[in-house]
Amino acid sequence: MQRLLTLTAAVACSLAATPSFAHAFLDHAVPAVGGTVTGSPRELQLTYTENIVLPFCGVRIASEGGGAVPAAKPRLGAPNELVVKLGHALKPGTYVVSWHVVSVDTHHTQGTYKFTVAP
Ligand SMILES: [Cu+2]
């Protein structure tokens, strides 16, 4: 029975994973994915394609050289949006954002993107 339930869940998920209903992928971010901003942002906003479960979500920010940027724990700006307040202003340079989330359908996704702070 347990096995049948597992199989049913797997089939349901693969059926659900069509382009119209996928896991929580990053839809857009501020600063924008691959974008350049003038001056340091105070916070990052990451908006997902599905609602997410905050206790299982995390975001790390590092300079391209690898140094971690201190940041607050993410909070929800909306049911599908993480907001991360930065611990200090970012110097000009390129930064790497690494995120992982769990969507309300319990699936885990993760990814990275970069943005640049112009001088
Ligand atoms: Cu899913």
PDB file of C-alpha atoms and ligand atoms in Angstrom:
ATOM      1  CA  MET A   1       0.000   0.000   0.000  1.00  0.00           C
ATOM      2  CA  GLN A   2       2.804   2.335   0.920  1.00  0.00           C
ATOM      3  CA  ARG A   3       4.441   1.584  -2.399  1.00  0.00           C
ATOM      4  CA  LEU A   4       1.228   2.225  -4.286  1.00  0.00           C
ATOM      5  CA  LEU A   5       0.822   5.593  -2.595  1.00  0.00           C
ATOM      6  CA  THR A   6       4.387   6.533  -3.458  1.00  0.00           C
ATOM      7  CA  LEU A   7       3.875   5.533  -7.064  1.00  0.00           C
ATOM      8  CA  THR A   8       0.613   7.459  -7.257  1.00  0.00           C
ATOM      9  CA  ALA A   9       2.284  10.542  -5.859  1.00  0.00           C
ATOM     10  CA  ALA A  10       5.108  10.261  -8.370  1.00  0.00           C
ATOM     11  CA  VAL A  11       2.679   9.961 -11.269  1.00  0.00           C
ATOM     12  CA  ALA A  12       0.621  12.861  -9.996  1.00  0.00           C
ATOM     13  CA  CYS A  13       3.725  15.016  -9.794  1.00  0.00           C
ATOM     14  CA  SER A  14       4.964  14.124 -13.274  1.00  0.00           C
ATOM     15  CA  LEU A  15       1.530  14.920 -14.652  1.00  0.00           C
ATOM     16  CA  ALA A  16       1.520  18.185 -12.747  1.00  0.00           C
ATOM     17  CA  ALA A  17       5.003  19.130 -13.915  1.00  0.00           C
ATOM     18  CA  THR A  18       3.832  20.558 -17.196  1.00  0.00           C
ATOM     19  CA  PRO A  19       4.793  24.085 -18.183  1.00  0.00           C
ATOM     20  CA  SER A  20       1.540  25.429 -16.770  1.00  0.00           C
ATOM     21  CA  PHE A  21       2.149  23.911 -13.324  1.00  0.00           C
ATOM     22  CA  ALA A  22       5.766  23.415 -12.342  1.00  0.00           C
ATOM     23  CA  HIS A  23       7.722  23.530  -9.126  1.00  0.00           C
ATOM     24  CA  ALA A  24       8.737  26.833  -7.558  1.00  0.00           C
ATOM     25  CA  PHE A  25      11.233  28.284  -9.981  1.00  0.00           C
ATOM     26  CA  LEU A  26      12.660  31.750  -9.772  1.00  0.00           C
ATOM     27  CA  ASP A  27      10.399  33.982 -11.860  1.00  0.00           C
ATOM     28  CA  HIS A  28      12.298  37.224 -11.375  1.00  0.00           C
ATOM     29  CA  ALA A  29      14.433  39.063  -8.852  1.00  0.00           C
ATOM     30  CA  VAL A  30      15.400  42.554  -7.716  1.00  0.00           C
ATOM     31  CA  PRO A  31      18.163  43.343  -8.537  1.00  0.00           C
ATOM     32  CA  ALA A  32      17.390  41.515 -11.757  1.00  0.00           C
ATOM     33  CA  VAL A  33      18.989  38.207 -12.672  1.00  0.00           C
ATOM     34  CA  GLY A  34      22.115  39.113 -14.632  1.00  0.00           C
ATOM     35  CA  GLY A  35      21.319  42.781 -14.190  1.00  0.00           C
ATOM     36  CA  THR A  36      23.397  45.783 -13.180  1.00  0.00           C
ATOM     37  CA  VAL A  37      22.327  48.313 -10.572  1.00  0.00           C
ATOM     38  CA  THR A  38      23.859  51.621  -9.672  1.00  0.00           C
ATOM     39  CA  GLY A  39      24.505  51.781  -5.960  1.00  0.00           C
ATOM     40  CA  SER A  40      24.001  49.044  -3.421  1.00  0.00           C
ATOM     41  CA  PRO A  41      20.552  47.516  -2.940  1.00  0.00           C
ATOM     42  CA  ARG A  42      19.375  47.347   0.680  1.00  0.00           C
ATOM     43  CA  GLU A  43      17.666  44.043   0.111  1.00  0.00           C
ATOM     44  CA  LEU A  44      17.105  41.339  -2.450  1.00  0.00           C
ATOM     45  CA  GLN A  45      13.685  40.216  -3.645  1.00  0.00           C
ATOM     46  CA  LEU A  46      13.250  36.790  -5.199  1.00  0.00           C
ATOM     47  CA  THR A  47       9.864  36.025  -6.713  1.00  0.00           C
ATOM     48  CA  TYR A  48       8.896  32.418  -7.481  1.00  0.00           C
ATOM     49  CA  THR A  49       6.429  30.785  -9.832  1.00  0.00           C
ATOM     50  CA  GLU A  50       4.651  29.132  -6.882  1.00  0.00           C
ATOM     51  CA  ASN A  51       4.061  29.873  -3.228  1.00  0.00           C
ATOM     52  CA  ILE A  52       6.866  28.731  -0.953  1.00  0.00           C
ATOM     53  CA  VAL A  53       7.344  27.414   2.581  1.00  0.00           C
ATOM     54  CA  LEU A  54       9.553  29.920   4.427  1.00  0.00           C
ATOM     55  CA  PRO A  55      11.167  27.661   7.077  1.00  0.00           C
ATOM     56  CA  PHE A  56      12.671  25.546   4.295  1.00  0.00           C
ATOM     57  CA  CYS A  57      13.960  28.417   2.189  1.00  0.00           C
ATOM     58  CA  GLY A  58      17.427  29.951   2.234  1.00  0.00           C
ATOM     59  CA  VAL A  59      19.427  32.551   0.322  1.00  0.00           C
ATOM     60  CA  ARG A  60      23.187  33.144   0.375  1.00  0.00           C
ATOM     61  CA  ILE A  61      24.950  36.089  -1.163  1.00  0.00           C
ATOM     62  CA  ALA A  62      28.653  36.159  -1.935  1.00  0.00           C
ATOM     63  CA  SER A  63      30.984  38.331  -3.923  1.00  0.00           C
ATOM     64  CA  GLU A  64      32.177  36.718  -7.123  1.00  0.00           C
ATOM     65  CA  GLY A  65      35.510  36.167  -5.370  1.00  0.00           C
ATOM     66  CA  GLY A  66      33.688  34.032  -2.818  1.00  0.00           C
ATOM     67  CA  GLY A  67      33.395  36.262   0.245  1.00  0.00           C
ATOM     68  CA  ALA A  68      30.001  35.843   1.909  1.00  0.00           C
ATOM     69  CA  VAL A  69      27.851  38.929   2.421  1.00  0.00           C
ATOM     70  CA  PRO A  70      26.108  39.025   5.802  1.00  0.00           C
ATOM     71  CA  ALA A  71      22.347  39.068   5.406  1.00  0.00           C
ATOM     72  CA  ALA A  72      19.245  38.629   7.505  1.00  0.00           C
ATOM     73  CA  LYS A  73      17.130  35.490   7.374  1.00  0.00           C
ATOM     74  CA  PRO A  74      14.732  35.675   4.448  1.00  0.00           C
ATOM     75  CA  ARG A  75      11.187  36.801   5.127  1.00  0.00           C
ATOM     76  CA  LEU A  76       8.139  36.595   2.916  1.00  0.00           C
ATOM     77  CA  GLY A  77       7.249  39.744   0.997  1.00  0.00           C
ATOM     78  CA  ALA A  78       4.365  37.795  -0.569  1.00  0.00           C
ATOM     79  CA  PRO A  79       3.427  34.093  -0.470  1.00  0.00           C
ATOM     80  CA  ASN A  80       5.756  33.545  -3.435  1.00  0.00           C
ATOM     81  CA  GLU A  81       8.412  36.151  -2.662  1.00  0.00           C
ATOM     82  CA  LEU A  82      11.511  36.066  -0.465  1.00  0.00           C
ATOM     83  CA  VAL A  83      12.984  39.315   0.817  1.00  0.00           C
ATOM     84  CA  VAL A  84      16.532  39.318   2.175  1.00  0.00           C
ATOM     85  CA  LYS A  85      17.856  42.394   3.935  1.00  0.00           C
ATOM     86  CA  LEU A  86      21.591  42.865   3.410  1.00  0.00           C
ATOM     87  CA  GLY A  87      23.853  43.320   6.427  1.00  0.00           C
ATOM     88  CA  HIS A  88      25.828  46.111   4.803  1.00  0.00           C
ATOM     89  CA  ALA A  89      26.126  48.045   1.566  1.00  0.00           C
ATOM     90  CA  LEU A  90      27.649  46.208  -1.375  1.00  0.00           C
ATOM     91  CA  LYS A  91      30.801  47.568  -2.938  1.00  0.00           C
ATOM     92  CA  PRO A  92      30.853  47.746  -6.730  1.00  0.00           C
ATOM     93  CA  GLY A  93      31.382  44.306  -8.198  1.00  0.00           C
ATOM     94  CA  THR A  94      29.567  41.139  -9.177  1.00  0.00           C
ATOM     95  CA  TYR A  95      27.657  39.069  -6.654  1.00  0.00           C
ATOM     96  CA  VAL A  96      26.392  35.509  -6.697  1.00  0.00           C
ATOM     97  CA  VAL A  97      23.035  34.669  -5.122  1.00  0.00           C
ATOM     98  CA  SER A  98      22.420  31.016  -4.235  1.00  0.00           C
ATOM     99  CA  TRP A  99      18.886  30.075  -3.248  1.00  0.00           C
ATOM    100  CA  HIS A 100      16.924  27.012  -2.279  1.00  0.00           C
ATOM    101  CA  VAL A 101      13.207  26.830  -1.639  1.00  0.00           C
ATOM    102  CA  VAL A 102      10.466  24.322  -0.974  1.00  0.00           C
ATOM    103  CA  SER A 103       7.207  25.045  -2.727  1.00  0.00           C
ATOM    104  CA  VAL A 104       3.805  24.381  -1.192  1.00  0.00           C
ATOM    105  CA  ASP A 105       3.677  21.110  -3.174  1.00  0.00           C
ATOM    106  CA  THR A 106       6.725  20.100  -1.011  1.00  0.00           C
ATOM    107  CA  HIS A 107       9.200  19.990  -3.881  1.00  0.00           C
ATOM    108  CA  HIS A 108      12.695  21.330  -3.427  1.00  0.00           C
ATOM    109  CA  THR A 109      14.334  23.532  -6.031  1.00  0.00           C
ATOM    110  CA  GLN A 110      17.527  25.549  -6.051  1.00  0.00           C
ATOM    111  CA  GLY A 111      19.560  27.791  -8.272  1.00  0.00           C
ATOM    112  CA  THR A 112      22.064  30.589  -8.523  1.00  0.00           C
ATOM    113  CA  TYR A 113      22.257  33.859 -10.377  1.00  0.00           C
ATOM    114  CA  LYS A 114      24.483  36.898 -10.518  1.00  0.00           C
ATOM    115  CA  PHE A 115      23.999  40.617 -10.502  1.00  0.00           C
ATOM    116  CA  THR A 116      26.422  43.496 -10.637  1.00  0.00           C
ATOM    117  CA  VAL A 117      26.709  46.689  -8.622  1.00  0.00           C
ATOM    118  CA  ALA A 118      28.139  49.411 -10.832  1.00  0.00           C
ATOM    119  CA  PRO A 119      30.594  51.947  -9.408  1.00  0.00           C
TER     120      PRO A 119
HETATM  121 CU    CU B   1       6.395  20.452  -7.586  1.00  0.00          CU
END
